Amino acid sequence: MKMVIAIVQDKDVSKLLLDVTREGLRATRLASSGGFLRSGNTTLLFGVEESQVDTLLATIRETCHLREELLTPTQTIMGPVNAHIPYPIEVPVGGATVFVIDVEQFIKV
Ligand code: 2BA
């Protein structure tokens, strides 16, 4: 079994959950936020069979879009980065950041 962890933009979550549910997959949705932009995103956990990983990745690719988010100089950014941003810049975000991890045990009690 594999654990697929997908960090996706909030705008893509509803359609992605609809699509994966139709495919018979199960998901857990966690509210999260990015360390760089400090804005909200969503982390989805999928416990899937190894044979389902490719289908899931294809669905994530189809659904999650690249967007440009505006990083303004007034935004609080850790470290010296902010000092070097005198005007708003566009930062590409997405489609999705995905980790695929081996699951040692899957237990439902
Ligand atoms: P954020 O950390 O808010 O990052 C948003 C976007 O800002 C990133 O888009 C990337 O284009 C840019 N970015 C991030 N860190 C940067 C840096 N140190 N210097 C310059 N640009 C930077 P994505 O790569 O699509 O990432 C979207 C979100 O996925 C991230 O939001 C974060 O929540 C998560 N993420 C991405 N890579 C990750 C990783 N290796 N580990 C954990 N979470 C990750």
CSV table of N, CA, C and O and ligand atoms in Angstrom, one decimal:
chain,number,residue,atom,x,y,z
A,1,MET,N,0.8,-1.2,0.0
A,1,MET,CA,0.0,0.0,0.0
A,1,MET,C,0.9,1.3,0.0
A,1,MET,O,2.0,1.2,0.5
A,2,LYS,N,0.3,2.3,-0.6
A,2,LYS,CA,1.1,3.6,-0.6
A,2,LYS,C,0.2,4.7,0.0
A,2,LYS,O,-1.0,4.7,0.0
A,3,MET,N,0.9,5.7,0.6
A,3,MET,CA,0.3,6.9,1.0
A,3,MET,C,0.7,8.0,0.1
A,3,MET,O,1.9,8.3,-0.1
A,4,VAL,N,-0.3,8.6,-0.6
A,4,VAL,CA,0.0,9.7,-1.5
A,4,VAL,C,-0.4,11.0,-0.7
A,4,VAL,O,-1.6,11.1,-0.3
A,5,ILE,N,0.5,11.9,-0.6
A,5,ILE,CA,0.2,13.1,0.1
A,5,ILE,C,0.3,14.2,-1.0
A,5,ILE,O,1.3,14.4,-1.6
A,6,ALA,N,-0.8,14.9,-1.2
A,6,ALA,CA,-0.9,15.9,-2.2
A,6,ALA,C,-1.2,17.3,-1.6
A,6,ALA,O,-2.2,17.4,-1.0
A,7,ILE,N,-0.3,18.2,-1.9
A,7,ILE,CA,-0.6,19.6,-1.4
A,7,ILE,C,-1.1,20.4,-2.6
A,7,ILE,O,-0.4,20.5,-3.7
A,8,VAL,N,-2.3,20.8,-2.5
A,8,VAL,CA,-3.0,21.4,-3.7
A,8,VAL,C,-3.6,22.7,-3.3
A,8,VAL,O,-3.8,23.1,-2.2
A,9,GLN,N,-3.9,23.5,-4.4
A,9,GLN,CA,-4.5,24.8,-4.1
A,9,GLN,C,-6.0,24.6,-3.8
A,9,GLN,O,-6.7,23.7,-4.3
A,10,ASP,N,-6.5,25.5,-2.9
A,10,ASP,CA,-7.9,25.3,-2.4
A,10,ASP,C,-8.9,25.3,-3.6
A,10,ASP,O,-9.9,24.6,-3.5
A,11,LYS,N,-8.6,26.1,-4.6
A,11,LYS,CA,-9.5,26.2,-5.7
A,11,LYS,C,-9.7,24.9,-6.5
A,11,LYS,O,-10.7,24.7,-7.2
A,12,ASP,N,-8.7,24.0,-6.4
A,12,ASP,CA,-8.8,22.7,-7.1
A,12,ASP,C,-9.4,21.6,-6.3
A,12,ASP,O,-9.6,20.5,-6.8
A,13,VAL,N,-9.6,21.8,-5.0
A,13,VAL,CA,-9.9,20.7,-4.1
A,13,VAL,C,-11.2,20.0,-4.4
A,13,VAL,O,-11.3,18.8,-4.5
A,14,SER,N,-12.3,20.8,-4.6
A,14,SER,CA,-13.6,20.3,-4.7
A,14,SER,C,-13.7,19.3,-5.9
A,14,SER,O,-14.2,18.2,-5.8
A,15,LYS,N,-13.2,19.8,-7.0
A,15,LYS,CA,-13.3,18.9,-8.2
A,15,LYS,C,-12.4,17.7,-8.1
A,15,LYS,O,-12.8,16.6,-8.4
A,16,LEU,N,-11.2,17.9,-7.4
A,16,LEU,CA,-10.3,16.7,-7.3
A,16,LEU,C,-11.0,15.7,-6.4
A,16,LEU,O,-11.0,14.5,-6.7
A,17,LEU,N,-11.6,16.1,-5.3
A,17,LEU,CA,-12.2,15.1,-4.4
A,17,LEU,C,-13.4,14.4,-5.1
A,17,LEU,O,-13.6,13.2,-4.9
A,18,LEU,N,-14.2,15.2,-5.9
A,18,LEU,CA,-15.3,14.6,-6.6
A,18,LEU,C,-14.7,13.5,-7.6
A,18,LEU,O,-15.3,12.4,-7.6
A,19,ASP,N,-13.7,13.8,-8.3
A,19,ASP,CA,-13.1,12.9,-9.3
A,19,ASP,C,-12.6,11.6,-8.6
A,19,ASP,O,-12.8,10.5,-9.1
A,20,VAL,N,-11.8,11.8,-7.5
A,20,VAL,CA,-11.2,10.6,-6.9
A,20,VAL,C,-12.2,9.8,-6.2
A,20,VAL,O,-12.1,8.6,-6.2
A,21,THR,N,-13.3,10.4,-5.7
A,21,THR,CA,-14.3,9.7,-5.0
A,21,THR,C,-15.0,8.8,-6.1
A,21,THR,O,-15.4,7.6,-5.8
A,22,ARG,N,-15.2,9.4,-7.3
A,22,ARG,CA,-15.9,8.6,-8.4
A,22,ARG,C,-15.0,7.4,-8.7
A,22,ARG,O,-15.5,6.4,-9.2
A,23,GLU,N,-13.7,7.6,-8.6
A,23,GLU,CA,-12.8,6.5,-8.9
A,23,GLU,C,-12.7,5.4,-7.8
A,23,GLU,O,-12.0,4.5,-7.9
A,24,GLY,N,-13.5,5.7,-6.7
A,24,GLY,CA,-13.5,4.8,-5.6
A,24,GLY,C,-12.4,4.9,-4.6
A,24,GLY,O,-12.2,4.0,-3.8
A,25,LEU,N,-11.7,6.0,-4.7
A,25,LEU,CA,-10.6,6.2,-3.7
A,25,LEU,C,-11.0,7.0,-2.5
A,25,LEU,O,-12.0,7.6,-2.5
A,26,ARG,N,-10.3,6.8,-1.4
A,26,ARG,CA,-10.6,7.5,-0.2
A,26,ARG,C,-9.6,8.6,0.1
A,26,ARG,O,-8.4,8.4,-0.2
A,27,ALA,N,-10.1,9.6,0.7
A,27,ALA,CA,-9.2,10.8,0.9
A,27,ALA,C,-9.5,11.4,2.3
A,27,ALA,O,-10.6,11.4,2.8
A,28,THR,N,-8.4,12.0,2.9
A,28,THR,CA,-8.6,12.8,4.0
A,28,THR,C,-8.1,14.2,3.7
A,28,THR,O,-7.0,14.4,3.1
A,29,ARG,N,-8.9,15.2,4.1
A,29,ARG,CA,-8.5,16.6,3.7
A,29,ARG,C,-8.1,17.4,4.9
A,29,ARG,O,-8.8,17.4,6.0
A,30,LEU,N,-6.9,18.0,4.8
A,30,LEU,CA,-6.4,18.7,6.0
A,30,LEU,C,-6.2,20.2,5.5
A,30,LEU,O,-5.6,20.4,4.4
A,31,ALA,N,-6.6,21.1,6.4
A,31,ALA,CA,-6.3,22.5,6.1
A,31,ALA,C,-4.8,22.8,6.3
A,31,ALA,O,-4.3,22.4,7.4
A,32,SER,N,-4.1,23.5,5.4
A,32,SER,CA,-2.7,23.7,5.6
A,32,SER,C,-2.4,25.1,5.0
A,32,SER,O,-3.2,25.7,4.4
A,33,SER,N,-1.1,25.5,5.2
A,33,SER,CA,-0.7,26.7,4.5
A,33,SER,C,0.8,26.6,4.2
A,33,SER,O,1.5,25.9,4.8
A,34,GLY,N,1.1,27.3,3.1
A,34,GLY,CA,2.5,27.2,2.6
A,34,GLY,C,3.4,28.0,3.4
A,34,GLY,O,3.1,29.1,3.9
A,35,GLY,N,4.6,27.5,3.5
A,35,GLY,CA,5.7,28.2,4.3
A,35,GLY,C,6.2,29.4,3.7
A,35,GLY,O,6.7,30.3,4.3
A,36,PHE,N,6.1,29.5,2.3
A,36,PHE,CA,6.6,30.6,1.6
A,36,PHE,C,5.6,31.8,1.5
A,36,PHE,O,5.9,32.9,1.9
A,37,LEU,N,4.5,31.5,0.9
A,37,LEU,CA,3.5,32.5,0.7
A,37,LEU,C,2.6,32.8,2.0
A,37,LEU,O,2.0,33.8,2.1
A,38,ARG,N,2.7,31.8,2.9
A,38,ARG,CA,1.9,31.8,4.1
A,38,ARG,C,0.4,31.9,3.8
A,38,ARG,O,-0.4,32.5,4.6
A,39,SER,N,-0.1,31.5,2.7
A,39,SER,CA,-1.5,31.5,2.4
A,39,SER,C,-2.0,30.1,2.4
A,39,SER,O,-1.2,29.1,2.3
A,40,GLY,N,-3.3,30.0,2.5
A,40,GLY,CA,-3.9,28.7,2.7
A,40,GLY,C,-3.8,27.7,1.5
A,40,GLY,O,-3.9,28.2,0.3
A,41,ASN,N,-3.6,26.5,1.8
A,41,ASN,CA,-3.7,25.5,0.7
A,41,ASN,C,-4.3,24.2,1.4
A,41,ASN,O,-4.7,24.3,2.6
A,42,THR,N,-4.4,23.1,0.7
A,42,THR,CA,-5.0,21.9,1.2
A,42,THR,C,-4.1,20.8,1.0
A,42,THR,O,-3.5,20.6,0.0
A,43,THR,N,-4.0,20.0,2.1
A,43,THR,CA,-3.2,18.7,2.0
A,43,THR,C,-4.1,17.6,2.0
A,43,THR,O,-5.0,17.4,2.9
A,44,LEU,N,-4.0,16.7,1.0
A,44,LEU,CA,-4.9,15.6,0.9
A,44,LEU,C,-4.1,14.3,1.1
A,44,LEU,O,-3.0,14.2,0.6
A,45,LEU,N,-4.6,13.4,1.9
A,45,LEU,CA,-4.0,12.1,2.2
A,45,LEU,C,-4.8,11.0,1.5
A,45,LEU,O,-6.0,10.9,1.7
A,46,PHE,N,-4.1,10.2,0.7
A,46,PHE,CA,-4.8,9.1,0.0
A,46,PHE,C,-4.1,7.8,0.4
A,46,PHE,O,-2.9,7.7,0.1
A,47,GLY,N,-4.8,6.9,1.0
A,47,GLY,CA,-4.3,5.6,1.2
A,47,GLY,C,-4.7,4.7,0.1
A,47,GLY,O,-5.9,4.5,-0.1
A,48,VAL,N,-3.8,4.3,-0.8
A,48,VAL,CA,-4.2,3.5,-2.0
A,48,VAL,C,-3.3,2.3,-2.2
A,48,VAL,O,-2.2,2.2,-1.7
A,49,GLU,N,-3.9,1.4,-3.0
A,49,GLU,CA,-3.1,0.3,-3.5
A,49,GLU,C,-2.0,0.8,-4.5
A,49,GLU,O,-2.3,1.7,-5.2
A,50,GLU,N,-0.9,0.1,-4.5
A,50,GLU,CA,0.1,0.5,-5.5
A,50,GLU,C,-0.4,0.6,-6.9
A,50,GLU,O,0.0,1.5,-7.6
A,51,SER,N,-1.3,-0.3,-7.2
A,51,SER,CA,-1.9,-0.3,-8.6
A,51,SER,C,-2.7,0.9,-8.9
A,51,SER,O,-3.0,1.2,-10.1
A,52,GLN,N,-3.1,1.6,-7.9
A,52,GLN,CA,-4.0,2.8,-8.1
A,52,GLN,C,-3.2,4.1,-8.2
A,52,GLN,O,-3.8,5.2,-8.5
A,53,VAL,N,-1.9,4.0,-7.9
A,53,VAL,CA,-1.2,5.3,-7.8
A,53,VAL,C,-1.1,6.0,-9.1
A,53,VAL,O,-1.4,7.3,-9.1
A,54,ASP,N,-0.9,5.3,-10.2
A,54,ASP,CA,-0.8,6.0,-11.5
A,54,ASP,C,-2.1,6.7,-11.9
A,54,ASP,O,-2.1,7.8,-12.4
A,55,THR,N,-3.2,6.1,-11.6
A,55,THR,CA,-4.5,6.7,-11.9
A,55,THR,C,-4.7,7.9,-11.1
A,55,THR,O,-5.2,8.9,-11.6
A,56,LEU,N,-4.4,7.8,-9.8
A,56,LEU,CA,-4.5,9.0,-8.9
A,56,LEU,C,-3.7,10.1,-9.4
A,56,LEU,O,-4.1,11.3,-9.5
A,57,LEU,N,-2.4,9.8,-9.7
A,57,LEU,CA,-1.5,10.9,-10.2
A,57,LEU,C,-2.1,11.5,-11.5
A,57,LEU,O,-2.0,12.8,-11.6
A,58,ALA,N,-2.6,10.7,-12.4
A,58,ALA,CA,-3.2,11.3,-13.6
A,58,ALA,C,-4.3,12.2,-13.3
A,58,ALA,O,-4.5,13.3,-13.9
A,59,THR,N,-5.2,11.8,-12.3
A,59,THR,CA,-6.3,12.7,-12.0
A,59,THR,C,-5.8,14.0,-11.3
A,59,THR,O,-6.4,15.1,-11.6
A,60,ILE,N,-4.8,13.9,-10.5
A,60,ILE,CA,-4.3,15.1,-9.9
A,60,ILE,C,-3.7,16.0,-11.0
A,60,ILE,O,-3.9,17.2,-11.0
A,61,ARG,N,-3.0,15.4,-11.9
A,61,ARG,CA,-2.4,16.2,-13.0
A,61,ARG,C,-3.5,17.0,-13.8
A,61,ARG,O,-3.3,18.1,-14.2
A,62,GLU,N,-4.6,16.2,-14.1
A,62,GLU,CA,-5.7,16.8,-14.9
A,62,GLU,C,-6.4,18.0,-14.2
A,62,GLU,O,-6.8,18.9,-14.8
A,63,THR,N,-6.5,17.8,-12.8
A,63,THR,CA,-7.4,18.7,-12.1
A,63,THR,C,-6.6,19.9,-11.5
A,63,THR,O,-7.2,21.0,-11.3
A,64,CYS,N,-5.4,19.8,-11.1
A,64,CYS,CA,-4.7,20.8,-10.4
A,64,CYS,C,-3.9,21.7,-11.4
A,64,CYS,O,-3.0,21.2,-12.1
A,65,HIS,N,-4.2,23.0,-11.4
A,65,HIS,CA,-3.7,23.9,-12.4
A,65,HIS,C,-2.6,24.8,-11.8
A,65,HIS,O,-2.6,25.2,-10.6
A,66,LEU,N,-1.7,25.2,-12.7
A,66,LEU,CA,-0.6,26.2,-12.3
A,66,LEU,C,-1.3,27.5,-12.3
A,66,LEU,O,-2.0,27.9,-13.3
A,67,ARG,N,-1.0,28.3,-11.3
A,67,ARG,CA,-1.6,29.7,-11.2
A,67,ARG,C,-0.5,30.6,-10.7
A,67,ARG,O,0.5,30.2,-10.1
A,68,GLU,N,-0.6,31.9,-11.0
A,68,GLU,CA,0.3,32.9,-10.5
A,68,GLU,C,-0.3,33.6,-9.3
A,68,GLU,O,-1.4,34.1,-9.4
A,69,GLU,N,0.4,33.5,-8.2
A,69,GLU,CA,-0.1,34.2,-7.0
A,69,GLU,C,0.8,35.5,-6.8
A,69,GLU,O,2.0,35.4,-7.1
A,70,LEU,N,0.1,36.5,-6.3
A,70,LEU,CA,0.9,37.8,-6.1
A,70,LEU,C,1.5,37.8,-4.7
A,70,LEU,O,0.9,37.6,-3.7
A,71,LEU,N,2.8,38.0,-4.7
A,71,LEU,CA,3.5,38.1,-3.4
A,71,LEU,C,3.8,39.6,-3.3
A,71,LEU,O,4.6,40.2,-4.0
A,72,THR,N,3.2,40.2,-2.3
A,72,THR,CA,3.3,41.7,-2.1
A,72,THR,C,4.4,41.9,-1.0
A,72,THR,O,4.6,41.1,-0.1
A,73,PRO,N,5.1,43.1,-1.1
A,73,PRO,CA,6.2,43.4,-0.2
A,73,PRO,C,5.7,43.5,1.3
A,73,PRO,O,6.5,43.3,2.2
A,74,THR,N,4.4,43.8,1.5
A,74,THR,CA,3.9,43.9,2.8
A,74,THR,C,3.7,42.5,3.5
A,74,THR,O,3.5,42.4,4.7
A,75,GLN,N,3.7,41.5,2.6
A,75,GLN,CA,3.4,40.1,3.2
A,75,GLN,C,4.6,39.8,4.1
A,75,GLN,O,5.8,40.1,3.8
A,76,THR,N,4.3,39.1,5.2
A,76,THR,CA,5.3,38.7,6.1
A,76,THR,C,6.0,37.4,5.6
A,76,THR,O,5.4,36.4,5.6
A,77,ILE,N,7.3,37.5,5.3
A,77,ILE,CA,8.0,36.4,4.8
A,77,ILE,C,9.2,36.2,5.7
A,77,ILE,O,9.9,37.2,6.1
A,78,MET,N,9.4,35.0,6.1
A,78,MET,CA,10.5,34.7,7.1
A,78,MET,C,11.9,35.1,6.4
A,78,MET,O,12.0,34.9,5.2
A,79,GLY,N,12.8,35.5,7.2
A,79,GLY,CA,14.1,35.7,6.7
A,79,GLY,C,14.3,37.0,5.9
A,79,GLY,O,13.4,37.9,5.9
A,80,PRO,N,15.4,37.1,5.1
A,80,PRO,CA,15.7,38.4,4.5
A,80,PRO,C,15.0,38.5,3.1
A,80,PRO,O,15.2,39.5,2.5
A,81,VAL,N,14.1,37.5,2.7
A,81,VAL,CA,13.5,37.6,1.4
A,81,VAL,C,12.8,38.9,1.2
A,81,VAL,O,12.9,39.6,0.1
A,82,ASN,N,12.0,39.3,2.1
A,82,ASN,CA,11.1,40.5,2.0
A,82,ASN,C,11.9,41.7,1.7
A,82,ASN,O,11.5,42.6,0.9
A,83,ALA,N,13.1,41.8,2.3
A,83,ALA,CA,13.9,43.0,2.1
A,83,ALA,C,14.3,43.2,0.6
A,83,ALA,O,14.6,44.3,0.2
A,84,HIS,N,14.2,42.1,-0.2
A,84,HIS,CA,14.6,42.2,-1.6
A,84,HIS,C,13.4,42.3,-2.5
A,84,HIS,O,13.6,42.1,-3.7
A,85,ILE,N,12.2,42.5,-2.0
A,85,ILE,CA,11.1,42.6,-2.9
A,85,ILE,C,10.4,43.9,-2.7
A,85,ILE,O,9.5,44.1,-1.9
A,86,PRO,N,10.8,44.9,-3.5
A,86,PRO,CA,10.3,46.3,-3.3
A,86,PRO,C,8.9,46.5,-3.9
A,86,PRO,O,8.3,47.4,-3.7
A,87,TYR,N,8.5,45.6,-4.8
A,87,TYR,CA,7.2,45.7,-5.5
A,87,TYR,C,6.6,44.3,-5.6
A,87,TYR,O,7.3,43.3,-5.5
A,88,PRO,N,5.3,44.2,-5.9
A,88,PRO,CA,4.6,42.9,-6.0
A,88,PRO,C,5.2,42.0,-7.1
A,88,PRO,O,5.5,42.6,-8.1
A,89,ILE,N,5.4,40.8,-6.8
A,89,ILE,CA,5.9,39.9,-7.9
A,89,ILE,C,5.0,38.7,-8.0
A,89,ILE,O,4.3,38.3,-7.0
A,90,GLU,N,4.9,38.1,-9.1
A,90,GLU,CA,4.1,36.9,-9.3
A,90,GLU,C,4.9,35.7,-9.1
A,90,GLU,O,6.0,35.5,-9.5
A,91,VAL,N,4.3,34.8,-8.3
A,91,VAL,CA,4.9,33.5,-7.9
A,91,VAL,C,4.1,32.4,-8.5
A,91,VAL,O,2.9,32.3,-8.3
A,92,PRO,N,4.7,31.5,-9.3
A,92,PRO,CA,3.9,30.3,-9.8
A,92,PRO,C,3.6,29.3,-8.7
A,92,PRO,O,4.5,29.0,-7.9
A,93,VAL,N,2.4,28.9,-8.6
A,93,VAL,CA,2.0,27.9,-7.6
A,93,VAL,C,1.3,26.8,-8.3
A,93,VAL,O,0.4,27.0,-9.1
A,94,GLY,N,1.7,25.6,-7.9
A,94,GLY,CA,1.0,24.4,-8.4
A,94,GLY,C,1.5,23.9,-9.8
A,94,GLY,O,2.6,24.3,-10.1
A,95,GLY,N,0.8,23.0,-10.4
A,95,GLY,CA,-0.5,22.3,-10.1
A,95,GLY,C,-0.5,21.7,-8.7
A,95,GLY,O,-1.4,22.1,-7.9
A,96,ALA,N,0.3,20.7,-8.3
A,96,ALA,CA,0.3,20.1,-7.0
A,96,ALA,C,1.7,19.6,-6.6
A,96,ALA,O,2.5,19.3,-7.5
A,97,THR,N,1.9,19.5,-5.3
A,97,THR,CA,3.2,19.0,-4.8
A,97,THR,C,2.8,17.6,-4.2
A,97,THR,O,2.0,17.6,-3.3
A,98,VAL,N,3.4,16.5,-4.7
A,98,VAL,CA,2.9,15.2,-4.3
A,98,VAL,C,4.1,14.4,-3.8
A,98,VAL,O,5.2,14.3,-4.4
A,99,PHE,N,3.8,13.7,-2.7
A,99,PHE,CA,4.8,12.7,-2.1
A,99,PHE,C,4.1,11.4,-2.2
A,99,PHE,O,3.0,11.2,-1.8
A,100,VAL,N,4.9,10.4,-2.6
A,100,VAL,CA,4.3,9.0,-2.6
A,100,VAL,C,5.2,8.2,-1.6
A,100,VAL,O,6.4,8.1,-1.8
A,101,ILE,N,4.6,7.6,-0.6
A,101,ILE,CA,5.3,7.0,0.5
A,101,ILE,C,4.8,5.5,0.7
A,101,ILE,O,3.6,5.3,0.6
A,102,ASP,N,5.8,4.7,1.0
A,102,ASP,CA,5.4,3.3,1.3
A,102,ASP,C,4.7,3.2,2.7
A,102,ASP,O,5.2,3.8,3.6
A,103,VAL,N,3.6,2.5,2.7
A,103,VAL,CA,2.9,2.3,4.0
A,103,VAL,C,3.4,1.0,4.6
A,103,VAL,O,3.2,-0.1,4.0
A,104,GLU,N,3.9,1.0,5.8
A,104,GLU,CA,4.3,-0.3,6.4
A,104,GLU,C,3.1,-1.1,6.9
A,104,GLU,O,3.1,-2.3,6.7
A,105,GLN,N,2.1,-0.5,7.5
A,105,GLN,CA,1.0,-1.2,7.9
A,105,GLN,C,-0.3,-0.3,7.7
A,105,GLN,O,-0.2,0.9,7.9
A,106,PHE,N,-1.4,-0.9,7.4
A,106,PHE,CA,-2.7,-0.2,7.3
A,106,PHE,C,-3.6,-0.9,8.2
A,106,PHE,O,-3.9,-2.1,8.0
A,107,ILE,N,-4.0,-0.2,9.3
A,107,ILE,CA,-4.8,-0.9,10.3
A,107,ILE,C,-6.1,-0.1,10.5
A,107,ILE,O,-6.1,1.1,10.7
A,108,LYS,N,-7.2,-0.7,10.5
A,108,LYS,CA,-8.5,-0.1,10.9
A,108,LYS,C,-9.0,-0.9,12.1
A,108,LYS,O,-9.2,-2.1,12.0
A,109,VAL,N,-9.3,-0.2,13.2
A,109,VAL,CA,-9.7,-0.9,14.4
A,109,VAL,C,-11.2,-0.6,14.6
A,109,VAL,O,-11.7,0.5,14.4
B,1,2BA,P1,4.4,27.8,-0.4
B,1,2BA,O1,5.5,27.4,0.5
B,1,2BA,O2,3.6,29.0,0.0
B,1,2BA,O3,5.0,28.2,-1.9
B,1,2BA,C1,4.3,28.8,-2.9
B,1,2BA,C2,5.1,28.9,-4.2
B,1,2BA,O4,6.2,29.8,-3.9
B,1,2BA,C3,5.8,27.6,-4.6
B,1,2BA,O5,4.8,26.9,-5.4
B,1,2BA,C4,7.0,28.1,-5.3
B,1,2BA,O6,6.7,28.4,-6.7
B,1,2BA,C5,7.3,29.3,-4.6
B,1,2BA,N1,8.4,29.1,-3.6
B,1,2BA,C6,8.3,28.4,-2.5
B,1,2BA,N2,9.4,28.4,-1.7
B,1,2BA,C7,10.2,29.2,-2.4
B,1,2BA,C8,11.5,29.8,-2.2
B,1,2BA,N3,12.2,29.4,-1.1
B,1,2BA,N4,12.1,30.6,-3.1
B,1,2BA,C9,11.4,31.0,-4.2
B,1,2BA,N5,10.1,30.6,-4.4
B,1,2BA,C10,9.6,29.7,-3.6
B,1,2BA,P2,4.8,25.3,-5.4
B,1,2BA,O7,6.2,24.7,-5.6
B,1,2BA,O8,3.8,24.8,-6.4
B,1,2BA,O9,4.4,24.9,-3.9
B,1,2BA,C11,3.0,25.0,-3.5
B,1,2BA,C12,2.9,24.6,-2.0
B,1,2BA,O10,3.3,23.2,-1.9
B,1,2BA,C13,3.9,25.4,-1.1
B,1,2BA,O11,3.4,26.6,-0.7
B,1,2BA,C14,4.0,24.4,0.1
B,1,2BA,O12,2.9,24.5,0.9
B,1,2BA,C15,4.0,23.0,-0.6
B,1,2BA,N6,5.3,22.5,-0.9
B,1,2BA,C16,6.0,22.7,-2.0
B,1,2BA,N7,7.2,22.0,-2.0
B,1,2BA,C17,7.2,21.4,-0.8
B,1,2BA,C18,8.2,20.6,-0.1
B,1,2BA,N8,9.4,20.2,-0.7
B,1,2BA,N9,7.9,20.1,1.2
B,1,2BA,C19,6.7,20.5,1.7
B,1,2BA,N10,5.8,21.3,1.2
B,1,2BA,C20,6.0,21.7,-0.1
